C-alpha cells in the first residue's frame, strides 16, 4: 500500500497536475555536498586585530602606521577571499572527469598576497626591519601554501586519445555549465519553490548528459545542438518569466512557462538516452520541433 | 594522515603569524602610551 502524502489547503506544494509528479527523482541525486573549509573561513577572522590597530593609528594621527595596518588588513582579507574562491574552483575541478585547470591560480595568489601583507605590516608598523619582515612574510606565505595546497595546474582526463577533441569537450561543458548556473540563478529570482524544483531537476538531467559526454567525447557532436537549444531556450524562457513574474504576477505567463517546462521535461526525458546513442535523425526532428515551439512562445529570437 | 598533520601545523604557524602581527600592531602603541 502506498503511503498517502499529507497536504492541506495551505500546504506549500500542491501536487502537480501533470504526469511528472509521480516520478520525480530524489532532489539531491547526483549532487555532492559542498565541502566547507573552516580553516579557510577562519582566514577572514584572523586579520581583525589589524583593523583595530589601523583605527588606533588614525586616532593617534600616525599616517605610516595607518597605511601599513589598514593595507595589511585589506591584503589579508583579499587573500582570504581568493583562497576561498580557489578552494571552490578546485572542488569544481575535482568533480569533473575532464577539466582544464582554473585560469587564475587563486590559491597561489592568495599565499603571495598573505606574505606581502605580513611583510608590509612588519615594515610599516612594527619596525621589524627589511630582513625580519621579509622572513615573517615568506614563512606566512609558505605556511599558507602548505596548509591549503596549490591550485590544480594540469589538465585532467585529457591524456592519450585526442587532445583536440577533449579540449573541445571541456570548453563545451564549461559553456553549458555557465548556462546552467544562469538558469538556476534566474529560477531563484522567481521565488516559487515548485518551479525552482522543476528547473533544478531539468538542470540535473543536463548535468548527467555533461558527465556522459565527458566519459566519451564522441557524444559531443550529437549532444551539442540538443544541449544548446535546450539550455538556451530554458535560460531565455526562465529569465523572461522571472522578469514578468516579478513585475506583475501574470497567471497566463506562468501557465505558459509551466507548459514549456513540462514539454522540456518530457522531450528531454525521452531523448536523453537517444541523445547518447546513434539515432541522429529522430533527434534532429525533435530539436526542430522544440526550436519552433520556443519561437512560437516568443522565448527565443527568430 | 601525515599530510593532514603537516597542513594543521602549517595552519597553526600561519594563524600565529597573522594574529601576532595584528595584536602587536594593536598592543605596542597601547603599552607605550601606558608606560
JSON list of N, CA and C in Angstrom, two decimals, chain A residues 27-33 197 200-201 204 207:
[
{"chain": "A", "resi": 27, "resn": "UNK", "atom": "N", "xyz": [15.56, 14.83, -4.92]},
{"chain": "A", "resi": 27, "resn": "UNK", "atom": "CA", "xyz": [16.06, 16.16, -5.29]},
{"chain": "A", "resi": 27, "resn": "UNK", "atom": "C", "xyz": [17.57, 16.31, -5.22]},
{"chain": "A", "resi": 28, "resn": "UNK", "atom": "N", "xyz": [18.25, 15.49, -4.42]},
{"chain": "A", "resi": 28, "resn": "UNK", "atom": "CA", "xyz": [19.69, 15.70, -4.29]},
{"chain": "A", "resi": 28, "resn": "UNK", "atom": "C", "xyz": [20.49, 14.65, -5.04]},
{"chain": "A", "resi": 29, "resn": "UNK", "atom": "N", "xyz": [19.81, 13.89, -5.91]},
{"chain": "A", "resi": 29, "resn": "UNK", "atom": "CA", "xyz": [20.52, 12.86, -6.64]},
{"chain": "A", "resi": 29, "resn": "UNK", "atom": "C", "xyz": [21.60, 13.48, -7.52]},
{"chain": "A", "resi": 30, "resn": "UNK", "atom": "N", "xyz": [22.75, 12.85, -7.50]},
{"chain": "A", "resi": 30, "resn": "UNK", "atom": "CA", "xyz": [23.81, 13.31, -8.39]},
{"chain": "A", "resi": 30, "resn": "UNK", "atom": "C", "xyz": [24.52, 14.56, -7.91]},
{"chain": "A", "resi": 31, "resn": "UNK", "atom": "N", "xyz": [24.17, 15.03, -6.72]},
{"chain": "A", "resi": 31, "resn": "UNK", "atom": "CA", "xyz": [24.87, 16.23, -6.25]},
{"chain": "A", "resi": 31, "resn": "UNK", "atom": "C", "xyz": [25.75, 15.87, -5.08]},
{"chain": "A", "resi": 32, "resn": "UNK", "atom": "N", "xyz": [26.83, 16.56, -4.99]},
{"chain": "A", "resi": 32, "resn": "UNK", "atom": "CA", "xyz": [27.73, 16.30, -3.89]},
{"chain": "A", "resi": 32, "resn": "UNK", "atom": "C", "xyz": [27.64, 17.46, -2.91]},
{"chain": "A", "resi": 33, "resn": "UNK", "atom": "N", "xyz": [27.73, 17.15, -1.63]},
{"chain": "A", "resi": 33, "resn": "UNK", "atom": "CA", "xyz": [27.67, 18.23, -0.66]},
{"chain": "A", "resi": 33, "resn": "UNK", "atom": "C", "xyz": [28.91, 19.10, -0.81]},
{"chain": "A", "resi": 197, "resn": "UNK", "atom": "N", "xyz": [12.18, 23.84, -8.10]},
{"chain": "A", "resi": 197, "resn": "UNK", "atom": "CA", "xyz": [12.50, 22.42, -8.05]},
{"chain": "A", "resi": 197, "resn": "UNK", "atom": "C", "xyz": [12.48, 21.79, -9.43]},
{"chain": "A", "resi": 200, "resn": "UNK", "atom": "N", "xyz": [15.49, 22.91, -11.31]},
{"chain": "A", "resi": 200, "resn": "UNK", "atom": "CA", "xyz": [16.66, 22.22, -10.76]},
{"chain": "A", "resi": 200, "resn": "UNK", "atom": "C", "xyz": [16.77, 20.81, -11.33]},
{"chain": "A", "resi": 201, "resn": "UNK", "atom": "N", "xyz": [15.63, 20.13, -11.39]},
{"chain": "A", "resi": 201, "resn": "UNK", "atom": "CA", "xyz": [15.66, 18.76, -11.91]},
{"chain": "A", "resi": 201, "resn": "UNK", "atom": "C", "xyz": [16.09, 18.73, -13.37]},
{"chain": "A", "resi": 204, "resn": "UNK", "atom": "N", "xyz": [19.71, 19.15, -13.45]},
{"chain": "A", "resi": 204, "resn": "UNK", "atom": "CA", "xyz": [20.39, 17.91, -13.07]},
{"chain": "A", "resi": 204, "resn": "UNK", "atom": "C", "xyz": [20.49, 16.96, -14.25]},
{"chain": "A", "resi": 207, "resn": "UNK", "atom": "N", "xyz": [23.14, 18.02, -16.43]},
{"chain": "A", "resi": 207, "resn": "UNK", "atom": "CA", "xyz": [24.47, 17.69, -15.90]},
{"chain": "A", "resi": 207, "resn": "UNK", "atom": "C", "xyz": [24.81, 16.23, -16.13]}
]
